[in-house]
Amino acid sequence: MENINRRNFIKLSAATAGSFGIAQVPFVNADETKVAGELGKWIATTCQGCTSWCSVEGYVLDNKLIKVRGNENAKGNHGNICPRPHLAIQQVYDKDRVKTPLKRTNPKKGRYEDPQFVPISWEEAIDTISNKIMELINNDESHKFCLMRGRYTGMNAIPYETFPKLIGSPNNISHSAICAEAEKFGRYYTEGFWDYADFDLENTKYVLGWGADPLASNRQVPHFINIWGHVLDNATVTIIDPRLSATAAKANKWLPIIPGADSALAVAIAHVILVNGVWNKEFVGNFADKQNHFIVNTQIKDETIFNEIHTNGVVKWWNLELFDKTPQWASEITGISAEDIIKTALDFANAGSRAISWTSPGAAMQVRGSYSSMAAHALNGLVGSVDAVGGILQGSKVPSAKAPDVKPYLTEKIEKALKNKKIDQRGTPAFPALNKKSGGGVVTANIANAILNEDPYDLKVVIGYWNNFVFSINGSDIWEKAMAKVPFFTHITTNLAETSMFADIVLPAKMHMFERFGFVQNKQNLHSYLSIQQPLVKPLGEAKTDETEIFWLLSESLAKKGYDTPFKYYKENFKDPETGKEATTAEEFDLYAVKTLTKPIWDGSSNDKGDTINSWKELLEKGVWNTKKYTPGKKIDNFATETKKFEFYSETLKKVLIEHAEKNKLSGVDEAMQFANITARGDKVFVPHYEPIVRHGDEKEYPLVFAEHRSRLNREGRSQNVPWYYEIKDVDPGDVSNEDVTKINPITAKEYGLKDGDKIKITSLQGSLESVVKLWEGTRPGIVIKCYGQGHWAYGSVASEVFGQKPRGGNNNAIHIHEYDRLSGSTARHGGTARVKINKI
Ligand SMILES: Nc1nc2c(c(=O)[nH]1)N[C@H]1C(S)=C(S)[C@@H](COP(=O)(O)OP(=O)(O)OC[C@H]3O[C@@H](n4cnc5c(=O)[nH]c(N)nc54)[C@H](O)[C@@H]3O)O[C@H]1N2
Ligand SMILES: Nc1nc2c(c(=O)[nH]1)N[C@H]1C(S)=C(S)[C@@H](COP(=O)(O)OP(=O)(O)OC[C@H]3O[C@@H](n4cnc5c(=O)[nH]c(N)nc54)[C@H](O)[C@@H]3O)O[C@H]1N2
Ligand code: SF4
Ligand SMILES: [Mo]
């Protein structure tokens, strides 16, 4: 059976193909391989429409991209894709793409301010930018340079990891904190793992999804769609989400939680598991006398009566938090009945180590979401599903190369400049950003405030690539003001997005999926992998590769002006690994850099860890290198935590917080918590616990709670100028094609005199947006819910109603409060932080 792959299958079924009408599709004949040879070619690349990062192939005919499909060599997505890569064809052929470098001629910056861009040559563009950087270097102000990274490939080793350092700036700022850092926080401070998880869905018996909607979003989407039938046959699925998501609609149970109440639900589930004695005794341990001393409302005086095995602090957790967190208590806060909480907890625990508690950003990217994330993940510890068959896994590492050390190239002057604080105020009392240490994480959203307040200093030269922070960050009004204040901003982009409208120079980028080299690393289906991107078609106009070619040109220009540190570093460290030749052009550098960073994958040295690949050419042909299947079990008692155990009482968090308090000269962890907007004090800080929900706006004036989700058609923020996005928007439960609706329960709608199709204005304390009412039972009364993605006033003629002037739909970030989960540095797009009022217009 194994030898029957799709292509063989198509050949085998050739005789019947005609009856299915396949032959009518011009490029997919019954014998695909033959036609491919004559007319066109399937070429491997990677989709980055979401963070699944699937290996795919594009069919190219006469330098035209025609179709996309999954790469059968990929053991993660195993030849499958989700609907989104099909939309990418309209992305690459978007008629509104930027074709040449542009220069702003209207010095005034602001929303709806026409930049009056005029085309310029690459020479002029690069010369202008390098002059600005030289000015900073000559004035000992190189730290006032900032690189803002949005989406990226492994090639970010050039612009993000090394370029700022090489010119003496500490400011390489990523978008991670507007993405999913709070999700990773929960895993790190329990099992010492700061990354996305993998899941053994084939062997699982229970999936408890916290806002996870993997049939449409989240990660591993093609794999999950593919294995979904098997999961439903063999496991129970419960989805906790204020919205009837695509996955909730197909689950055994949907728990429509009140937004932001996840920590209450998670600790109540833990409470029920302990009180009923159904925790995993082999993983967690047991009381010495085999009696259950976890008795409701009763703390345990002597912790030593419990013999703990692979975890740390279960009795402490009980005493500090769980003993009184009854399902009845949680019911009020969460809106989920006590019976449902009890049943969910017992069924989940009865699946033992084959039960997965799956935390998505929905339950984590909330104010105080670090603790919901910790609490939801801690349930895996209670049932022993961490690193277990049928459980939740860390996965293997991909042995790609790292960018060579820049240190030998740094002068004393650069070293001194690099000692300046980073612009985003990470590691301060207000923004602990505890990625492994105080200030180890980024506080992406706060750069706007840093710019506006010139604290810690004023930024003078900013380059942003593959990002659209003016649109994609909570409180877009703050970002508009901040970007208007930046004296010199360059945006590297495919389209004139909102952020580009504040640029002094716009540089046209090659579209990542089909026009350039790159690579990504990820995991799906128990395989980690490296997947390559390569040019399938000629780039549009004068577009260049954002991460390599443009930074080569800048470095070359700086060298001509007397500052050759970056140029020297790039030339000497990114030679062609096959010939040893130094790059002489941007194009050569692009190729040599991707070859250098992927070399351990194609030079045969990783063959023992996964697939066999013995040349660069072979990697381009296959498109992907997979690790062997991950074997669970090796991490147990060897977690990267302080105790090496799975920590319910997090000694790891305690250590980091004590250091954070000392560094900031605070009186202790309690004071640190006060600054971080956390209510817990004392030892409770170190265990997963309930934190009260934060809402902004007076309930009387703003009676409704706003929640949101993403579309199964969102290619993050990049499918907005794609006509198909609007035409088939009704693939999202409750949504309507060619509209940007707000879904309201009929009970609530009646209360406010609203009906289907009413035009409305939604207002929060942050701002307002316009939308259209859609009555829908898939959300609870009192909650209004809207998809994220539309509401562009720029980006292109499809995305906006009048480009540069009038948005199409409404941007959720206009009404999301500019709020944070401070411990992780994340923005809070979930948890219902904004109370809103609705007016008919
Ligand atoms: N309200 C709300 N806000 C959100 C989210 C949400 O769900 N709701 N999602 C959050 C998440 S998870 C993330 S990861 C961020 C993403 O936010 P960002 O990192 O800001 O990325 P995007 O919004 O995808 O915008 C990328 C921009 O890059 C440009 N671009 C498009 N294609 C290409 C290309 O191929 N190459 C280059 N160089 N440029 C290109 C375009 O200008 C586009 O606007 O948004 C976050 N913001
Ligand atoms: N289709 C699609 N998939 C994507 C992306 C995309 O743009 N489109 N982007 C990728 C990226 S960059 C990321 S970071 C991931 C994000 O991963 P996802 O898991 O997709 O995260 P979100 O869409 O932010 O939120 C998930 C869910 O949270 C629910 N939710 C809202 N408020 C709450 C709450 O208070 N509690 C709970 N329990 N749920 C709540 C929403 O209804 C939504 O269904 O997705 C990736 N996958
Ligand atoms: S959009 Fe995401 S899930 Fe879909 S094919 Fe692309 S990377 Fe994979
Ligand atoms: Mo993200």
XYZ file of C-alpha atoms and ligand atoms in Angstrom, residues 51 91 97 149-151 174-176 178-180 196 219 361 365 444 464-474 491-500 507-513 515-516 544-547 706 708-711 714-719 787-789 792 795 811-814 816 827 829-830, ligand 1:
122
model
C 2.294 29.339 11.323
C -1.598 37.330 -3.726
C 1.543 45.200 -5.705
C 10.258 42.157 11.842
C 6.800 40.814 11.087
C 6.455 37.401 9.439
C 9.976 40.910 16.348
C 6.195 40.614 16.162
C 6.157 37.614 18.515
C 1.388 40.274 19.179
C 1.277 36.639 18.088
C 1.433 33.892 20.711
C 4.745 25.523 19.860
C -1.361 25.159 13.667
C -3.794 32.031 21.863
C -3.455 36.249 24.604
C 6.163 44.543 20.345
C 10.045 47.400 8.894
C 9.666 44.296 6.786
C 6.763 41.912 6.192
C 4.824 43.600 8.990
C 1.831 45.892 9.262
C 1.882 47.045 12.878
C -0.300 50.096 12.227
C -3.088 47.641 11.406
C -2.219 44.504 13.365
C -1.766 45.853 16.900
C -4.416 46.618 19.544
C 8.846 49.748 4.685
C 9.740 46.598 2.784
C 6.470 45.206 1.496
C 4.551 43.673 -1.381
C 1.619 46.100 -0.984
C 1.057 49.612 0.245
C -0.368 48.571 3.595
C -1.388 50.966 6.387
C 2.149 50.907 7.756
C 3.592 51.762 4.334
C 10.848 48.966 -1.106
C 9.073 46.295 -3.183
C 9.492 42.793 -1.756
C 9.377 39.537 -3.630
C 6.339 37.498 -2.587
C 7.632 34.984 -0.094
C 5.989 31.809 -1.345
C 9.364 34.451 -5.892
C 12.289 33.972 -3.507
C 13.896 42.094 -4.287
C 14.224 39.621 -1.436
C 13.484 41.445 1.813
C 15.750 39.419 4.090
C -16.343 42.168 22.410
C -12.966 37.998 18.013
C -11.516 35.157 15.984
C -9.578 34.692 12.764
C -10.900 33.392 9.479
C -6.839 34.755 6.773
C -3.302 34.378 5.583
C -2.438 36.314 8.712
C -2.871 39.917 7.585
C -1.966 39.254 3.976
C -5.014 37.896 2.143
C -13.721 38.089 12.588
C -10.325 39.811 12.399
C -8.915 40.773 9.025
C -8.216 48.117 5.697
C -3.396 47.655 1.140
C -10.481 46.719 11.931
C -10.917 44.975 15.290
C -7.723 46.627 16.477
C -9.455 49.993 16.378
C -9.338 46.379 21.047
C -0.946 42.076 23.623
C -6.554 40.377 21.608
C -8.686 37.836 23.502
N -7.074 41.915 16.270
C -6.155 41.025 15.902
N -4.894 41.427 15.725
C -3.947 40.530 15.364
C -4.272 39.171 15.157
C -5.628 38.771 15.332
O -5.976 37.596 15.186
N -6.522 39.739 15.702
N -3.274 38.286 14.850
C -1.991 38.585 15.414
C -0.988 37.639 14.965
S -1.165 36.032 15.522
C 0.054 37.983 14.185
S 1.245 36.808 13.827
C 0.201 39.372 13.683
C 0.688 39.521 12.263
O 0.903 40.886 12.059
P 2.135 41.455 11.209
O 3.410 40.892 11.664
O 1.988 42.934 11.223
O 1.876 40.826 9.769
P 0.655 40.966 8.768
O -0.491 41.661 9.368
O 0.460 39.616 8.209
O 1.198 41.965 7.654
C 2.310 41.697 6.897
C 2.550 42.846 5.928
O 3.682 42.512 5.154
C 3.487 42.910 3.802
N 3.588 41.693 2.983
C 2.635 40.849 2.544
N 3.184 39.803 1.890
C 4.517 39.992 1.930
C 5.658 39.264 1.452
O 5.543 38.222 0.833
N 6.883 39.785 1.728
C 7.053 40.955 2.394
N 8.267 41.404 2.635
N 5.998 41.673 2.820
C 4.770 41.190 2.618
C 2.175 43.629 3.750
O 2.440 45.001 3.944
C 1.431 43.114 4.960
O 0.580 44.077 5.460
O -1.043 40.064 13.798
C -1.560 40.023 15.108
N -2.658 40.949 15.205
